[in-house]
CSV table of C-alpha atoms in Angstrom, one decimal:
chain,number,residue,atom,x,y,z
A,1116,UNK,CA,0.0,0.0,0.0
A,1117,UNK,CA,1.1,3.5,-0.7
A,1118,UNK,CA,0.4,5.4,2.7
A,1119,UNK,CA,3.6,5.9,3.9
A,1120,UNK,CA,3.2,5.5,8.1
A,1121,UNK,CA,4.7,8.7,10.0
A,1122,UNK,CA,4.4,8.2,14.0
A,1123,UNK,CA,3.3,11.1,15.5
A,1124,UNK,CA,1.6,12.0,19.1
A,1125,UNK,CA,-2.1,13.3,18.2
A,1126,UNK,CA,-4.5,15.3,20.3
A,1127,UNK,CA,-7.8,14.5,19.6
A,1128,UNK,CA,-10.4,17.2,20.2
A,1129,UNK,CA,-11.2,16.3,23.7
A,1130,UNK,CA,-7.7,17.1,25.0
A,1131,UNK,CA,-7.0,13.0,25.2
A,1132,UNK,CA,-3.4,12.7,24.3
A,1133,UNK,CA,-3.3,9.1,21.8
A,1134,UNK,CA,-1.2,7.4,20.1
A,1135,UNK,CA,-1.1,7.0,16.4
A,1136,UNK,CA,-0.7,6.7,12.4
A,1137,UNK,CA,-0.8,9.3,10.6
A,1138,UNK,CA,-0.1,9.3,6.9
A,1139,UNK,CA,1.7,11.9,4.3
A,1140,UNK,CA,-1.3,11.5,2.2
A,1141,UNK,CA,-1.4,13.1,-1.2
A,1142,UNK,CA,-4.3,15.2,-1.7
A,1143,UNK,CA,-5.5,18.6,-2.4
A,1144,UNK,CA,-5.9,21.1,-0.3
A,1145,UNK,CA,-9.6,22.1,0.8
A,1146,UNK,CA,-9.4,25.3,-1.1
A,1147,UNK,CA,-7.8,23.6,-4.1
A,1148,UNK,CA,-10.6,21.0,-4.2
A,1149,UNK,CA,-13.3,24.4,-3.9
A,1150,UNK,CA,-11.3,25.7,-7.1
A,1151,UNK,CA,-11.4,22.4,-8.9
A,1152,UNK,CA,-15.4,22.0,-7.9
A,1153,UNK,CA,-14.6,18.4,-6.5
A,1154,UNK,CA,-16.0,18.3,-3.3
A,1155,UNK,CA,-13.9,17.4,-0.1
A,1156,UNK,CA,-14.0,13.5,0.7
A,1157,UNK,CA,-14.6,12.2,4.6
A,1158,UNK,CA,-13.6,9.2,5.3
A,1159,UNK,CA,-15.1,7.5,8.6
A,1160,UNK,CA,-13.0,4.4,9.5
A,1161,UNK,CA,-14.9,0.9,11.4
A,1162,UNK,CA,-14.4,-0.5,14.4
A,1163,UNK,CA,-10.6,-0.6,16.2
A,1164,UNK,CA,-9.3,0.8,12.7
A,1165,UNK,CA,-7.0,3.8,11.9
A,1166,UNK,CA,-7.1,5.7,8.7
A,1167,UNK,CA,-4.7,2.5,6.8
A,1168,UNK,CA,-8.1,1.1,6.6
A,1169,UNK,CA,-8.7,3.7,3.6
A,1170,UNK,CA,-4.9,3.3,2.3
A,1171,UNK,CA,-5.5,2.3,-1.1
A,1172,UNK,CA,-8.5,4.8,-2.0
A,1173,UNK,CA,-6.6,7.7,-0.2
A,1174,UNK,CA,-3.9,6.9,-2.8
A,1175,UNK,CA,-6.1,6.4,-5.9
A,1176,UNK,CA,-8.1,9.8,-5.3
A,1177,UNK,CA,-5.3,12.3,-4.6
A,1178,UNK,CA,-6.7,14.9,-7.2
A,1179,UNK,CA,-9.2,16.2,-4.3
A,1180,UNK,CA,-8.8,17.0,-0.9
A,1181,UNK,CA,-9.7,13.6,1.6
A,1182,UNK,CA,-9.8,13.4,5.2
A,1183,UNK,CA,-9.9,9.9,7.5
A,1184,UNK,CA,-11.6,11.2,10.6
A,1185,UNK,CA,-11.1,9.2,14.0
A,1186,UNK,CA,-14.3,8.0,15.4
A,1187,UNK,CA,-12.6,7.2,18.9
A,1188,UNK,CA,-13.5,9.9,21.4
A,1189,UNK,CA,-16.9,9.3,23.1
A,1190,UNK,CA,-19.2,6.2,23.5
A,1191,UNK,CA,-22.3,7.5,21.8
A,1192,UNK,CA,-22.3,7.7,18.1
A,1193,UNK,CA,-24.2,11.3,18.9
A,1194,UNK,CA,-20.9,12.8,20.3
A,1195,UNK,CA,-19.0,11.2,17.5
A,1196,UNK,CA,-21.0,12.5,14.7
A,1197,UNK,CA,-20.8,15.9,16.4
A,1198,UNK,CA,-17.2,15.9,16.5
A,1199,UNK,CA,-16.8,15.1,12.9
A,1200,UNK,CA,-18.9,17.8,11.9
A,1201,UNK,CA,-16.8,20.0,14.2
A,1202,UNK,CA,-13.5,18.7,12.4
A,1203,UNK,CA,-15.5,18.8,8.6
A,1204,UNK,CA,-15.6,21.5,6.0
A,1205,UNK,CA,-18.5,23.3,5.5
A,1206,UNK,CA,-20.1,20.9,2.7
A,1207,UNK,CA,-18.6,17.4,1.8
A,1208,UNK,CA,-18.8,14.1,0.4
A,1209,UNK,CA,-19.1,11.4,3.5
A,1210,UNK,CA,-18.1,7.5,3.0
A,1211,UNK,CA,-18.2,5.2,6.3
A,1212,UNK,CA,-17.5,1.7,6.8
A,1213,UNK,CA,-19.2,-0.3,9.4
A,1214,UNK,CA,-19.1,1.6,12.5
A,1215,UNK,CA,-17.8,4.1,10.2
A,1216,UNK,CA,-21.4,4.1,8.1
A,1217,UNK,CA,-23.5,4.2,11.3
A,1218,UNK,CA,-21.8,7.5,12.7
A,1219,UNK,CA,-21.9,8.7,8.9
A,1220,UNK,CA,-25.5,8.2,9.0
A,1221,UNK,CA,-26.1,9.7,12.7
A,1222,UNK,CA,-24.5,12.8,10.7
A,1223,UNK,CA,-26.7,12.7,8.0
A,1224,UNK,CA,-29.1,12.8,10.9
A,1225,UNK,CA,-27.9,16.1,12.6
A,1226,UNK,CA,-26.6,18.0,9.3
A,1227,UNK,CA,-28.3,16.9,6.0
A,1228,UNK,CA,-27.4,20.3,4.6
A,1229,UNK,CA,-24.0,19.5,4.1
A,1230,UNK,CA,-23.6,16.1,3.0
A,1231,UNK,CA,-23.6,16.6,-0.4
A,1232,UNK,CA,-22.5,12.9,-0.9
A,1233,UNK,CA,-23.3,9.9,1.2
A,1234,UNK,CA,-21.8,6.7,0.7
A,1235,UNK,CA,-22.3,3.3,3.1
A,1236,UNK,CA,-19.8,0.7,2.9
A,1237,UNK,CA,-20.5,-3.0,4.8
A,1238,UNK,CA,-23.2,-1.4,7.6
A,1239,UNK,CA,-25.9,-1.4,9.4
A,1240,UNK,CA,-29.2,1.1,9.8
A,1241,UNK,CA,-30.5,-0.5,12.1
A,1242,UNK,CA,-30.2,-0.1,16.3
A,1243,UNK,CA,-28.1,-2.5,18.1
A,1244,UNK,CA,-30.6,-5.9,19.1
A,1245,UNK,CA,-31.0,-6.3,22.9
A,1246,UNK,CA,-29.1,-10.0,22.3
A,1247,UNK,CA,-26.4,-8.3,20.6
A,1248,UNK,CA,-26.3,-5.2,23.0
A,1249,UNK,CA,-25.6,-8.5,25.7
A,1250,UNK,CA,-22.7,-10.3,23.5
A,1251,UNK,CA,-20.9,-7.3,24.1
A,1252,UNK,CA,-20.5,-7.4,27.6
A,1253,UNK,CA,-18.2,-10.6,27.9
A,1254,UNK,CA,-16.1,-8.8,24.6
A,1255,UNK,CA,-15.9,-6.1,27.2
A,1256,UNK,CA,-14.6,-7.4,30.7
A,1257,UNK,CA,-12.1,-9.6,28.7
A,1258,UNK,CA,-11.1,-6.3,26.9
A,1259,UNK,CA,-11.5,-4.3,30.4
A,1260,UNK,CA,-8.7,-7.2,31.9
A,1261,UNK,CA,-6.5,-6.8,29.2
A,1262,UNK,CA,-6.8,-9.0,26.7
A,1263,UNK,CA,-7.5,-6.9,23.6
A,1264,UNK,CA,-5.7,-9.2,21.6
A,1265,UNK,CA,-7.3,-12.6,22.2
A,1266,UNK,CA,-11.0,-10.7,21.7
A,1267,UNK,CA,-10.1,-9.9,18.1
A,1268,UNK,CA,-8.2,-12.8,17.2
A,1269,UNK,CA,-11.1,-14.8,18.5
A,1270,UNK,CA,-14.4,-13.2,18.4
A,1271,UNK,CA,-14.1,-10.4,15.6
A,1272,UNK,CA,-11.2,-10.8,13.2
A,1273,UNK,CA,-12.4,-14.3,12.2
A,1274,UNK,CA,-15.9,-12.9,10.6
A,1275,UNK,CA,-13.8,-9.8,8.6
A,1276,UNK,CA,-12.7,-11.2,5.2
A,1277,UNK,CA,-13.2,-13.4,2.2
A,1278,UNK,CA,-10.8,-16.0,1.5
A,1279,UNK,CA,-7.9,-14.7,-0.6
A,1280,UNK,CA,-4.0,-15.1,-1.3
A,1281,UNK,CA,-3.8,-11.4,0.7
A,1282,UNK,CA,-6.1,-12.3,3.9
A,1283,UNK,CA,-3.3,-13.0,6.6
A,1284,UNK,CA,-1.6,-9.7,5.9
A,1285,UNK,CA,-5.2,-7.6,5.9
A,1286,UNK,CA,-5.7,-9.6,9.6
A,1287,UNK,CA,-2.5,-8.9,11.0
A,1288,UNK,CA,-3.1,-4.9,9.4
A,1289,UNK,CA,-6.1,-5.4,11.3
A,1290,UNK,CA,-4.9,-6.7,15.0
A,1291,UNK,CA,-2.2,-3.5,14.2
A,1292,UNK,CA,-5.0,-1.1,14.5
A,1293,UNK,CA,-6.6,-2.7,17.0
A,1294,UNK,CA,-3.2,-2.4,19.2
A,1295,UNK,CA,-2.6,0.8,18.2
A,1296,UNK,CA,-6.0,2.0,19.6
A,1297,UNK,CA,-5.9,-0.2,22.4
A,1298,UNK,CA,-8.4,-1.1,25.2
A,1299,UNK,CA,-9.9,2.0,26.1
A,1300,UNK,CA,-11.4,2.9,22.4
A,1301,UNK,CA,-12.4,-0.5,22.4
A,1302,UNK,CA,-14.5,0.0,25.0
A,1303,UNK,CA,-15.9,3.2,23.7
A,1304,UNK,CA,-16.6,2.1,20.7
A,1305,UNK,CA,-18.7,-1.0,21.6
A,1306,UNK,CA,-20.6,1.5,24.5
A,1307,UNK,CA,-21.6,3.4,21.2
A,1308,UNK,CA,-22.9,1.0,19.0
A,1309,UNK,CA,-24.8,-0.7,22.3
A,1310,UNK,CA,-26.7,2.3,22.6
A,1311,UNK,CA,-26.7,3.5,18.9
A,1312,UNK,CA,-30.3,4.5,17.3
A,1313,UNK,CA,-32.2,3.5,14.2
A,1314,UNK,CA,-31.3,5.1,10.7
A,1315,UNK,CA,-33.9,3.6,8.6
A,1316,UNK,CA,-36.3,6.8,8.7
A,1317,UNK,CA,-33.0,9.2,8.6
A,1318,UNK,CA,-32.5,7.2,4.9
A,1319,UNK,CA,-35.6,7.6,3.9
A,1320,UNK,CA,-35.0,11.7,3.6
A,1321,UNK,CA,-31.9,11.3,2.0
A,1322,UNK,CA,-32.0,13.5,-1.3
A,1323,UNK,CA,-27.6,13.7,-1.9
A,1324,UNK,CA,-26.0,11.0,-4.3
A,1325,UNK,CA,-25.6,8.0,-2.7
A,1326,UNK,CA,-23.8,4.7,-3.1
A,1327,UNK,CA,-24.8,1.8,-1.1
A,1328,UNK,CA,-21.6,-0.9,-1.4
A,1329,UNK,CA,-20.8,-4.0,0.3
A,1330,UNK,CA,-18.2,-7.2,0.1
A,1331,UNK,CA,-20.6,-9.9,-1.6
A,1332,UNK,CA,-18.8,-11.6,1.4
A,1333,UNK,CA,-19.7,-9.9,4.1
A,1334,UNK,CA,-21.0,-11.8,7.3
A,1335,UNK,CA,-21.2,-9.0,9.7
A,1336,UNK,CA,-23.3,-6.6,7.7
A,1337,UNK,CA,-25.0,-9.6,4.6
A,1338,UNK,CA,-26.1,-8.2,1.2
A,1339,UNK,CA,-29.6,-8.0,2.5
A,1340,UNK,CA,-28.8,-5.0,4.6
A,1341,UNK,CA,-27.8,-3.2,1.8
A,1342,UNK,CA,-30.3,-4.1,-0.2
A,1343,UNK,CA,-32.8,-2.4,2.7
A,1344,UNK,CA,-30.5,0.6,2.7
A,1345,UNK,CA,-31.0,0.6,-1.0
A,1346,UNK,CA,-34.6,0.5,-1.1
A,1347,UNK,CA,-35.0,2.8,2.2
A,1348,UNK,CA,-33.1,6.1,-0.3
A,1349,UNK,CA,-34.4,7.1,-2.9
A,1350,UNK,CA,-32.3,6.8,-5.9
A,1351,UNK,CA,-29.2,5.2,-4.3
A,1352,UNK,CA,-26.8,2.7,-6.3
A,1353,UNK,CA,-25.9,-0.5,-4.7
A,1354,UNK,CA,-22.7,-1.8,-6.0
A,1355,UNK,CA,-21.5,-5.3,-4.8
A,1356,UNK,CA,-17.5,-6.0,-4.5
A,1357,UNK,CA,-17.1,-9.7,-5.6
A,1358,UNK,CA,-14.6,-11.8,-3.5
A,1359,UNK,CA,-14.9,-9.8,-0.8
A,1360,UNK,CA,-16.1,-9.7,2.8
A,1361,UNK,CA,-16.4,-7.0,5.5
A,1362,UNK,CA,-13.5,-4.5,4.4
A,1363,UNK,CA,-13.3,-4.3,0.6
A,1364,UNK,CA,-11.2,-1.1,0.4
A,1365,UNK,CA,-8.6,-3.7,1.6
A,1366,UNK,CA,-9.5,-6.7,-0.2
A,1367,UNK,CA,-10.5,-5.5,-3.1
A,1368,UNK,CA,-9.0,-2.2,-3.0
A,1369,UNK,CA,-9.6,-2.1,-7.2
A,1370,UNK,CA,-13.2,-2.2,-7.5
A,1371,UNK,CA,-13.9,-0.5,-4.0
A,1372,UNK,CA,-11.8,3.2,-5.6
A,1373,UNK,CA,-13.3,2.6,-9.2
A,1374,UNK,CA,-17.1,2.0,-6.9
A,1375,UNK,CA,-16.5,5.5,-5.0
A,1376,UNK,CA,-15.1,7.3,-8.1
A,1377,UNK,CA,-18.3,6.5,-10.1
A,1378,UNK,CA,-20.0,8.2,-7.0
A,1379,UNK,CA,-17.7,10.8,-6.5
A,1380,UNK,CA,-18.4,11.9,-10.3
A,1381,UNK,CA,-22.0,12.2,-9.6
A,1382,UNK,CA,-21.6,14.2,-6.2
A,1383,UNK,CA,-18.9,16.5,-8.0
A,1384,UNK,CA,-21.8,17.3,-10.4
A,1385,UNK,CA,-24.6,18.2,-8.3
């Protein structure tokens, strides 16, 4: 991948002090992208993932000005969409995957003026189930006593991907992340999507370009989700990545940038 990692100490809006990647990523500046009339891009990462989740498209789409936004800070997904439209441009493009698609769409919620773009990668409108809300809580404690590591190798990184010559190095990318973030966002994050609300009316109102897109693959969030998300907004695409599960922009890096440049094209002409 071409992200070249530069360590770095990063204060995140809340004052926390955490640890972190951050990338010499090749892009436009916001200015330059209001000059060229493409839009600005926002990139929401998933769950226990840094902005190398995004490497490849980051890459690909260096003619316009793209942000990856850490969704880390707070355990509701209403803080966390309030602090990315604290850290956004005025108007924008938004793509989120997984957890990265449900804060996306708690933004949509709060500040449908300026999305002028949505896109919803391998996620979920719906509100966390009661018997899902409960799995959580073991994930938790063993996370809460340290053991971070054995959580995803056991419980979350076996559901993530297709089968593929490339899988092994997109887990171990994975568990990276995961380390890198450690226990405490962990912890946050899962508090936010226990408690997250329902989307499917918010999608319903959505009048922006929007691409619905998924790993054909995908267990955690199944094609049938998107196919709801789909029919719930009017006039959305749904584009499926073939040999593919829960984080195409990895495995499929290819079809995922060609998929959001396709959208991109459409947003850039509204």
């Amino acid at each position: 991948m071409g992200c070249r990692p530069l360590k770095a100490r990063v204060v995140w809006r809340n004052g926390m002090e955490h640890p972190e990647r951050i990338w010499r990523i090749r892009r436009k500046s916001r200015a330059e992208s209001i000059v060229s009339r493409r839009l600005p891009l926002i990139l929401l990462p998933g769950m226990m993932c840094d902005a190398r989740l995004f490497c490849p498209q980051t890459d690909a789409l260096a003619d316009r000005h793209v942000e990856v936004l850490p969704i880390i800070a707070a355990d509701t997904t209403e803080e966390l969409a309030d602090a990315v439209l604290a850290d956004a441009p005025p108007r924008f493009a938004l793509a989120g995957l997984s957890m990265g698609g449900i804060v996306a769409m708690e933004v949509l919620a709060r500040a449908p003026g300026r999305i002028a773009g949505l896109c919803l990668m391998d996620t979920n409108p719906m509100a966390e189930t009661p018997e899902f809300a409960a799995r959580r809580e073991p994930q938790i404690q063993r996370v809460r006593a340290g053991h971070l590591r054995a959580v995803m190798r056991d419980e979350m990184k076996p559901n993530y991907l297709a089968d593929g010559p490339g899988r092994d190095a997109i887990l171990d990318l994975c568990m990276d992340m995961a380390e890198r973030l450690g226990a405490e966002v962990f912890i946050r994050q899962s508090r936010a999507l226990q408690t997250r609300p329902d989307h499917q009316d918010t999608l319903r109102g959505v009048t922006a370009p929007t691409l619905v897109l998924c790993g054909r693959e995908d267990a955690l969030c199944p094609l049938h989700r998107h196919a709801l998300m789909q029919d719930l907004i009017p006039g959305s695409t749904l584009t499926v990545i073939e040999n593919a599960g829960h984080l195409p922009t990895l495995e499929q890096p290819d079809a995922t940038t060609s998929a959001l440049r396709n959208w991109l094209t459409q947003v850039d002409m509204t």
